[in-house]
Short mmCIF file of C-alpha atoms in Angstrom, two decimals:
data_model
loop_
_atom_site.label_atom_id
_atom_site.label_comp_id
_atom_site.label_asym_id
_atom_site.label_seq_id
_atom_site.Cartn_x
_atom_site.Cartn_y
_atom_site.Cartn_z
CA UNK A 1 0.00 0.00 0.00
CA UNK A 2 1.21 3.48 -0.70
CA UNK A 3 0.51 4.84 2.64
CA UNK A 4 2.51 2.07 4.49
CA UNK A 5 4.89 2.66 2.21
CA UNK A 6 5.34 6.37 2.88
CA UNK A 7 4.80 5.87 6.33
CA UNK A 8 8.48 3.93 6.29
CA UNK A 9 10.10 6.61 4.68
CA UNK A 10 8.69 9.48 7.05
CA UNK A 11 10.36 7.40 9.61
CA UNK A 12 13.71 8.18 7.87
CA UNK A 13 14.22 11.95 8.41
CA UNK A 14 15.07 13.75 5.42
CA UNK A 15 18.16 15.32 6.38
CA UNK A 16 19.57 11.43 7.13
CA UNK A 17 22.70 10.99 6.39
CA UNK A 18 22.94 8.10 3.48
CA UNK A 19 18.63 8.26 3.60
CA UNK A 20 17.18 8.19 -0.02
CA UNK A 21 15.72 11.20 -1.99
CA UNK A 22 12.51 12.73 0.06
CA UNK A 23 9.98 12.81 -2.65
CA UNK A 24 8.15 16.25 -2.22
CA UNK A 25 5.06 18.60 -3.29
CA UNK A 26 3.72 21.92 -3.05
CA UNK A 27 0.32 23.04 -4.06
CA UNK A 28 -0.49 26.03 -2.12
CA UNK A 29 -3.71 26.40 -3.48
CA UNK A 30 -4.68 23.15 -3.01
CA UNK A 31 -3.46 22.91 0.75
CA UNK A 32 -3.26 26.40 2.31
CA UNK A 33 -5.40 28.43 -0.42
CA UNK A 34 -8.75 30.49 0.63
CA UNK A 35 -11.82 29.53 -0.66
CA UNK A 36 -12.40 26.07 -2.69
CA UNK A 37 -8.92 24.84 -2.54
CA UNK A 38 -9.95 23.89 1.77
CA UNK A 39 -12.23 21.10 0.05
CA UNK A 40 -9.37 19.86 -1.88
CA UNK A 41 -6.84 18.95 0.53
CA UNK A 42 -7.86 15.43 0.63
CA UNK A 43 -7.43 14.83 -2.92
CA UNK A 44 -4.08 16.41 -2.70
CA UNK A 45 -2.85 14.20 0.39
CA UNK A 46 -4.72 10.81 -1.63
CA UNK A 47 -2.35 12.15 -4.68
CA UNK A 48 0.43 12.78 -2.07
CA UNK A 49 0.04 9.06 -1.03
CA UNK A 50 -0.38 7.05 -4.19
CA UNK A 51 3.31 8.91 -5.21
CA UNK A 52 4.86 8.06 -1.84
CA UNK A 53 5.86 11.62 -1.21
CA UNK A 54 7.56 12.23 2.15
CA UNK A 55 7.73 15.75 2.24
CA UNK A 56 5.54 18.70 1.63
CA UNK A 57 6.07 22.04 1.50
CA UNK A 58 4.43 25.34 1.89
CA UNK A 59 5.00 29.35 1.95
CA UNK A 60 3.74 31.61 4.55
CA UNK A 61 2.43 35.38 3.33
CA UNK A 62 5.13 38.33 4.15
CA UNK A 63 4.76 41.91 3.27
CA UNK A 64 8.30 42.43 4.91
CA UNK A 65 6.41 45.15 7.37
CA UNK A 66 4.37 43.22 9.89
CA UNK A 67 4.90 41.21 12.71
CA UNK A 68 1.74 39.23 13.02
CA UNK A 69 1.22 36.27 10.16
CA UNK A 70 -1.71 35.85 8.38
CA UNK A 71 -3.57 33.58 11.47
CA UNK A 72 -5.74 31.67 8.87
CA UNK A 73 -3.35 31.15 6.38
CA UNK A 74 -1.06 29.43 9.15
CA UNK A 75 -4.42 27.76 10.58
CA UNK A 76 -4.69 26.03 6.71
CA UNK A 77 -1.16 24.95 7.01
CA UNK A 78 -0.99 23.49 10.28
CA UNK A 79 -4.09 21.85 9.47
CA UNK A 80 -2.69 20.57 6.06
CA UNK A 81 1.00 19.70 8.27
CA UNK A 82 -1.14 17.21 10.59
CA UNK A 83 -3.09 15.47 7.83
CA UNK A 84 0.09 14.55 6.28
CA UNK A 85 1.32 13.33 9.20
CA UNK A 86 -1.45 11.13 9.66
CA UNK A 87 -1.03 10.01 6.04
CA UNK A 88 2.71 9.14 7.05
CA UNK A 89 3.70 12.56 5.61
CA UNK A 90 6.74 13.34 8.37
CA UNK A 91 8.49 16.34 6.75
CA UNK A 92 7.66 19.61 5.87
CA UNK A 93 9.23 22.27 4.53
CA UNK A 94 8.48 25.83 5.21
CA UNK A 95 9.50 29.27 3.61
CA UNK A 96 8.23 32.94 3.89
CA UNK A 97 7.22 34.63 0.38
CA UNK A 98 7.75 38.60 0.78
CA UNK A 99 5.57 40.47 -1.51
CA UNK A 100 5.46 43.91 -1.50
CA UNK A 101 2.24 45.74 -0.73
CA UNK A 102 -0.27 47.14 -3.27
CA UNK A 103 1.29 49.65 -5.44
CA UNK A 104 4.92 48.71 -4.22
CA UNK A 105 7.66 47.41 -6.17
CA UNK A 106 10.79 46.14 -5.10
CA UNK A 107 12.11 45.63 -8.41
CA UNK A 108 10.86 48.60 -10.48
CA UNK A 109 10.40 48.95 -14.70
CA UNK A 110 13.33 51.52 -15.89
CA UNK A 111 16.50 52.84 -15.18
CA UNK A 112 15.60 53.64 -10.93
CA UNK A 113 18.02 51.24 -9.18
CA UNK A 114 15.21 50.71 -6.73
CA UNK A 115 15.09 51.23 -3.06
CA UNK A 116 17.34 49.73 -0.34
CA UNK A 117 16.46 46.29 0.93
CA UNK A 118 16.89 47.77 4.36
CA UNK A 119 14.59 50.29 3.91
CA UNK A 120 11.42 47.87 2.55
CA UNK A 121 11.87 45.12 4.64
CA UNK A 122 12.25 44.99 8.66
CA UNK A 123 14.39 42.67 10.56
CA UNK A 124 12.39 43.92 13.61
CA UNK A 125 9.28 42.75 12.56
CA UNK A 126 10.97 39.49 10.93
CA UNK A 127 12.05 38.36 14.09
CA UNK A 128 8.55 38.84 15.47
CA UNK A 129 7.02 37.21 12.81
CA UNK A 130 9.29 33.86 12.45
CA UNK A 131 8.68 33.12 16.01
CA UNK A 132 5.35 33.59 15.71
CA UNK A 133 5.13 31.33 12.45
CA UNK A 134 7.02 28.52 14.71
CA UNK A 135 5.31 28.81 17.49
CA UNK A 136 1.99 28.46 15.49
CA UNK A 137 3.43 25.26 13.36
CA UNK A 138 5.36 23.83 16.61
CA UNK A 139 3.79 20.05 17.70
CA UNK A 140 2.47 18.98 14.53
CA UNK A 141 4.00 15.94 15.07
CA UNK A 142 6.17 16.85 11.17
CA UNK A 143 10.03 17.32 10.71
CA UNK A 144 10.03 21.16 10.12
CA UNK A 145 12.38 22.75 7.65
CA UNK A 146 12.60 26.56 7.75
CA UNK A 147 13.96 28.59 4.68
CA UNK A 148 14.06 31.79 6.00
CA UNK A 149 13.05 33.96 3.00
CA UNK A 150 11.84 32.21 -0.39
CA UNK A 151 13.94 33.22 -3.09
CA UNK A 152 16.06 36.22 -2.03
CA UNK A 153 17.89 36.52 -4.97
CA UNK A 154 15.16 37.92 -6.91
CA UNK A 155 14.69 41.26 -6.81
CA UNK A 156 10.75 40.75 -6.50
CA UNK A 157 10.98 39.41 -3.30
CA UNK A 158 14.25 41.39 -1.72
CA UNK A 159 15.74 44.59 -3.02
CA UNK A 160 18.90 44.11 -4.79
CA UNK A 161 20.67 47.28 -3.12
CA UNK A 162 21.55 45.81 0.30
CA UNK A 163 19.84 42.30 -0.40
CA UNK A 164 22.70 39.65 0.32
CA UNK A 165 23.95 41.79 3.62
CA UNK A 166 20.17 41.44 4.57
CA UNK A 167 19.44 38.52 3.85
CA UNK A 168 22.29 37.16 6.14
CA UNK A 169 21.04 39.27 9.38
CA UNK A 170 17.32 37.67 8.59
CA UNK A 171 18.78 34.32 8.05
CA UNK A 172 20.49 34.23 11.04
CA UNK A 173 17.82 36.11 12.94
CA UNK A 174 15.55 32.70 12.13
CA UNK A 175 17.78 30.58 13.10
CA UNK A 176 17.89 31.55 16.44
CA UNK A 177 14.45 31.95 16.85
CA UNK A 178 13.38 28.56 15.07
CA UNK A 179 15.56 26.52 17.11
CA UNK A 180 14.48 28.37 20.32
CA UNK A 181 11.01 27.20 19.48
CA UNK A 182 11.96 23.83 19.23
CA UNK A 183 15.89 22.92 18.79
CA UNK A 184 14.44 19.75 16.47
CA UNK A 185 13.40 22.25 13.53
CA UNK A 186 15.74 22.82 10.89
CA UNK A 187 16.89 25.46 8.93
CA UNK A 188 17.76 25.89 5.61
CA UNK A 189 20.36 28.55 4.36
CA UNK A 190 19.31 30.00 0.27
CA UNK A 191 16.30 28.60 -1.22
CA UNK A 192 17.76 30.32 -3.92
CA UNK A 193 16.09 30.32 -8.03
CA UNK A 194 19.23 29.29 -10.06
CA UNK A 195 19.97 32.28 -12.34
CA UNK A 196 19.83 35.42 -13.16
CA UNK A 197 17.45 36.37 -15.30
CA UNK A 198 19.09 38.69 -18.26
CA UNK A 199 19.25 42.56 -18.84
CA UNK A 200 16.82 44.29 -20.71
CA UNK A 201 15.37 47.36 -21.78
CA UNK A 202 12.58 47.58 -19.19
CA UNK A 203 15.05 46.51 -16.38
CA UNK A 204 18.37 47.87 -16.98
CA UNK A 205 19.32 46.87 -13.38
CA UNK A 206 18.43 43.02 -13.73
CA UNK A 207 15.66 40.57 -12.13
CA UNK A 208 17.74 38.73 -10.00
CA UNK A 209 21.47 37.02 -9.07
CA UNK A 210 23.02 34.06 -9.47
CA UNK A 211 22.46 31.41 -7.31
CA UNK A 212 26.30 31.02 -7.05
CA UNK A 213 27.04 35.11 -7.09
CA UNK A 214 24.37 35.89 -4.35
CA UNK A 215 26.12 32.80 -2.07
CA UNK A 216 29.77 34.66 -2.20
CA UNK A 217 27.82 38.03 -1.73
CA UNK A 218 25.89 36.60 1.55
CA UNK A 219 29.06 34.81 2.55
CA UNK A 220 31.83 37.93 2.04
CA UNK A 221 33.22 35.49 -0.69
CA UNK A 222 35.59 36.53 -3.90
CA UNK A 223 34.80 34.54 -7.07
CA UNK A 224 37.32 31.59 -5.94
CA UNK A 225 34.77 31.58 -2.91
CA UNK A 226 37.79 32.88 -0.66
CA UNK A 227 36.69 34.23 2.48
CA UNK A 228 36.99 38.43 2.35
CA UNK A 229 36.88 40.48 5.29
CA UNK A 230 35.68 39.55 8.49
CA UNK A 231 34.55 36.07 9.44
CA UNK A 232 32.63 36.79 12.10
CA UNK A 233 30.41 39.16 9.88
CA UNK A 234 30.05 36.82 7.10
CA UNK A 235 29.14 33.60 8.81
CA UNK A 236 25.91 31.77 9.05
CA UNK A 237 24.44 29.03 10.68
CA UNK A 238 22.28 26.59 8.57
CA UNK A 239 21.57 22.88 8.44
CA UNK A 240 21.48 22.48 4.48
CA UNK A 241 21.25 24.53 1.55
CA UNK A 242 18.05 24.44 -0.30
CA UNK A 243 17.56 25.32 -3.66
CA UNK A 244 15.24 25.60 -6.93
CA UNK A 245 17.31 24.15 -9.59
CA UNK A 246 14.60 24.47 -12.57
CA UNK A 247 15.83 25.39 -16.71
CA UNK A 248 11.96 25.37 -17.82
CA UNK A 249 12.76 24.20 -21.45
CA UNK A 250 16.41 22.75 -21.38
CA UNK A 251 17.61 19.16 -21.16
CA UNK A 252 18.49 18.56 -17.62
CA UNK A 253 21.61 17.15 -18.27
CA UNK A 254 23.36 19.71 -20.47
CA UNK A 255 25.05 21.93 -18.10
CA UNK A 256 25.25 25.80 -18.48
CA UNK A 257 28.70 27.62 -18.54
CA UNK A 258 28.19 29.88 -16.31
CA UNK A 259 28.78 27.50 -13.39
CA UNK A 260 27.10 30.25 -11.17
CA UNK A 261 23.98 28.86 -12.61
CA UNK A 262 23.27 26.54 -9.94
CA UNK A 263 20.48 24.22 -12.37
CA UNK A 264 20.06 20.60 -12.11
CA UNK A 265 22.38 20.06 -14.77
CA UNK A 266 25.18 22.19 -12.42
CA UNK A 267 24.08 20.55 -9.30
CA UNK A 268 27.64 19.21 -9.64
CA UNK A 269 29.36 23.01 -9.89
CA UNK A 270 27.16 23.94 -6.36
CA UNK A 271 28.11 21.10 -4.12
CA UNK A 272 31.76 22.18 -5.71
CA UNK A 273 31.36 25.50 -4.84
CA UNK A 274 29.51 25.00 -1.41
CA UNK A 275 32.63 22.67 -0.43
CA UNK A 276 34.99 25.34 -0.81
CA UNK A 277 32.61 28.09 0.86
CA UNK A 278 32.55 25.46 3.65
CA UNK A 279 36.45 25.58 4.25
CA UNK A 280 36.03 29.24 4.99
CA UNK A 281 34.08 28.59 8.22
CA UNK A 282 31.25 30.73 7.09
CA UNK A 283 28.87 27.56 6.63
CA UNK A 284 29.45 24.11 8.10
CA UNK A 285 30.73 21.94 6.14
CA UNK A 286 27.77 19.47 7.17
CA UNK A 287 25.27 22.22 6.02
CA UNK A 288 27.04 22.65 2.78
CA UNK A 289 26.93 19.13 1.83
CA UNK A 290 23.03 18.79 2.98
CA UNK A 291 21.11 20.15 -0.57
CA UNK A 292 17.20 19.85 -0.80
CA UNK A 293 15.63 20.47 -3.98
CA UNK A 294 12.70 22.36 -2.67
CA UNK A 295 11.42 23.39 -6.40
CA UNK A 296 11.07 21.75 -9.55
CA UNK A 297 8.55 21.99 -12.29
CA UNK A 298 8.06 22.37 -16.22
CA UNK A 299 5.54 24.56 -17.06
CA UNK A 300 2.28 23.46 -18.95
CA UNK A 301 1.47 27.07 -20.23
CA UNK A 302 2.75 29.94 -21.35
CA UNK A 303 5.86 30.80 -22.91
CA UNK A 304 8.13 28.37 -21.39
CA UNK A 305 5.51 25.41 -21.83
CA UNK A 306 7.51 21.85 -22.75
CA UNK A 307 5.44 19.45 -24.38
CA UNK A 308 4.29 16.69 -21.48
CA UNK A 309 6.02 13.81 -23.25
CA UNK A 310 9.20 16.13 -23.47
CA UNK A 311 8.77 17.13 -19.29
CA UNK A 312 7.87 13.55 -18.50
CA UNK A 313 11.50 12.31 -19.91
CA UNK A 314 13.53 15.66 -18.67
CA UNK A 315 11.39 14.64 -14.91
CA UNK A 316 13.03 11.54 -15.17
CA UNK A 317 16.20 12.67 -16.01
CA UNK A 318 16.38 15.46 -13.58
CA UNK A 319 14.78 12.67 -10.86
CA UNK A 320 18.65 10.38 -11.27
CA UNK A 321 20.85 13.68 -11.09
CA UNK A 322 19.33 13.97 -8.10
CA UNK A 323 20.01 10.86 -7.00
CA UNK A 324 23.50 10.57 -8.78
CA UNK A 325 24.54 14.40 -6.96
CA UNK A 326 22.71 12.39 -3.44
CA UNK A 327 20.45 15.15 -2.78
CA UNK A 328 17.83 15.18 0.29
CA UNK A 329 14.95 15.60 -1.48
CA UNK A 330 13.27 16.66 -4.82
CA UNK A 331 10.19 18.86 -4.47
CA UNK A 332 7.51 19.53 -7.02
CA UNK A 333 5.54 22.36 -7.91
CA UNK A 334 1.93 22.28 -8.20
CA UNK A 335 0.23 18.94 -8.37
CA UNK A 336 -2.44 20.48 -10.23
CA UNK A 337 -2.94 23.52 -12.49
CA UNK A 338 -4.06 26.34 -10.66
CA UNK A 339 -7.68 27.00 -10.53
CA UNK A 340 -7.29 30.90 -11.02
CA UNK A 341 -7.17 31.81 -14.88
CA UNK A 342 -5.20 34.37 -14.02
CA UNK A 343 -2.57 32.59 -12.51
CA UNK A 344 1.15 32.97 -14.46
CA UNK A 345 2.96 30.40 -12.95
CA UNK A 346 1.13 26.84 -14.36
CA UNK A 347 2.84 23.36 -13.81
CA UNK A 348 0.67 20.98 -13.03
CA UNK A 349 1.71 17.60 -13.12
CA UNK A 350 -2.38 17.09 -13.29
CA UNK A 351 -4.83 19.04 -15.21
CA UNK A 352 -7.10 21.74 -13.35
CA UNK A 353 -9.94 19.03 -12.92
CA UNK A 354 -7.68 16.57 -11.70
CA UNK A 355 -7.07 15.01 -15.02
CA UNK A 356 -4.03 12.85 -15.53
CA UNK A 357 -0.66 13.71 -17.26
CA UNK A 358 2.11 11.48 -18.55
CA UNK A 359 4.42 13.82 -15.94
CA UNK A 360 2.39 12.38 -13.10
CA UNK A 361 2.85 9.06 -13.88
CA UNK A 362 6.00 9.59 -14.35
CA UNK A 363 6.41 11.34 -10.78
CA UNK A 364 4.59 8.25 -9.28
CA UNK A 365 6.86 5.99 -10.38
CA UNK A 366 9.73 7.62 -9.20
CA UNK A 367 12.16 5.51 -7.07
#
């Protein structure tokens, strides 16, 4: 039976050392949505079960301003947290989303650099807020993963000016309070999209940094990822790295030259990289070896769509690097396509009524 089956491997936490690669999904609007997606959180945990997935994962709501989380949005999730467990779900994965308020823009059209990061988004009220996220999630019965912002090396989500040095401070800020909630959770240092999305016209000033670039930035690192300046300023404490290692159309094993490009296909150049970042004390080497996958996905509209025969062979593909590079787990995105029309993001490995792609058989069979 599927469930026994995932039962056993919730009992092997996903940080094990040797354990297997932790299967893993994310549907937020399936699990932790408003409205209709409530009634669909059994069909995503039945789903969940029949693919013997041992991890979920889920964001949390952040303007970058207030303290207090959205209390029904972590009521969903906690809610969604314990039904996996009870479906021998044991690991979850959890990771702030800051989105700027209506009529805000952290990475603005044009030649304005943009404001500070400082200046948009408070520590203060991050360190408020993280506990309180914890707190609310603590006793679930789940292995909790924390990745303290999702995605900081986008511009969307954290201002470029003053972004890495940030980052850092709120990084470290969650560690502290995450374990102090409950010294089992662990947390995850990057959660980092793998590239930097190119120059243009309507942004002069970029969309975003390297996966590999924004690491030396956080860490005080030169491109040989030698330690500069102060140790002690540059450090942080982690217990993995997590990253999103999608290429949308691209074969998953062709590798990219820029070796900053931390894709599937470099998953090789990262734990390279993170090794020697690791011999400058500024992360453990035990967290620099630890990688998690925590986003993966081919789109099934819009400009980067791959035909589903295509993404059901590059899923398979991209499912032995990760076992070949020994990484913790490989999460999906989106079980289903998203409800919402207006939605831009669209990689369902089922269609919007729950139909039945060649990708999700594909992602069943997965071993």
């Amino acid at each position: 039976m599927a469930g026994s089956a995932t039962a056993a491997l919730a009992l092997v936490p996903a940080g094990a050392a040797n354990a297997k690669v932790v299967k893993g999904l994310q549907d937020q609007q399936m699990t932790a949505g408003a409205g209709y997606s409530d009634t669909l959180l059994p069909t995503f945990l039945t789903s969940a079960k029949q693919a013997k997935v041992g991890m979920l994962r889920f964001n949390t709501s952040w303007d970058g301003q207030a303290s207090t989380p959205d209390a029904a949005q972590l009521a969903r999730i906690r809610t969604a947290i314990t039904a996996g467990v009870a479906a021998g779900i044991g690991s979850v994965e959890i990771a702030p989303n800051i989105s700027p308020g209506a009529g805000e823009n952290f990475n603005p059209r044009g030649k304005a650099k943009g404001p500070t990061a400082a200046s948009k988004v408070s520590s203060t009220a991050y360190k408020t807020y993280i506990t309180a996220v914890a707190t609310a999630l603590k006793g679930t019965g789940a292995t909790l993963y924390y990745a303290p912002i999702n995605e900081p090396n986008w511009y969307q989500h954290l201002p470029k000016r003053g972004g890495a040095a940030l980052y850092r401070k709120l990084h470290n800020i969650a560690y502290t309070e995450v374990k102090k909630v409950d010294p089992k959770n662990k947390v995850l240092f990057g959660e980092l999209l793998p590239y930097d999305r190119a120059l243009s016209k309507n942004y002069p000033n970029g969309q975003s940094t390297d996966a590999g670039k924004f690491t030396r930035e956080v860490l005080g690192l030169n491109a040989k990822f030698k330690g500069t300046g102060s140790t002690k300023t540059y450090t942080v404490k982690a217990d993995g790295v997590a990253l999103h290692t999608y290429d949308f159309k691209a074969d998953p094993r062709k590798k990219r030259k820029d070796r900053d490009d931390w894709t599937q296909a470099n998953l090789g150049y990262a734990k390279s990289d993170l090794k020697k970042a690791a011999k400058t004390k500024r992360i453990s080497a035990s967290a620099a070896k630890a990688i998690y996958i925590t986003e993966f996905a081919y789109k099934t509209s819009g400009s980067d769509k791959l035909a589903t025969g295509t993404a059901s062979t590059y899923l398979k593909r991209a499912w032995d690097i990760a076992k070949k590079q020994k990484v913790r787990s490989f999460v999906w995105y989106q079980l289903r396509d998203p409800q919402n029309n207006g939605e831009n993001w669209i990689s369902g490995l089922q269609g919007r009524d729950g139909s039945v792609r060649k990708t999700w058989t594909t992602f069943v069979g997965l071993k």
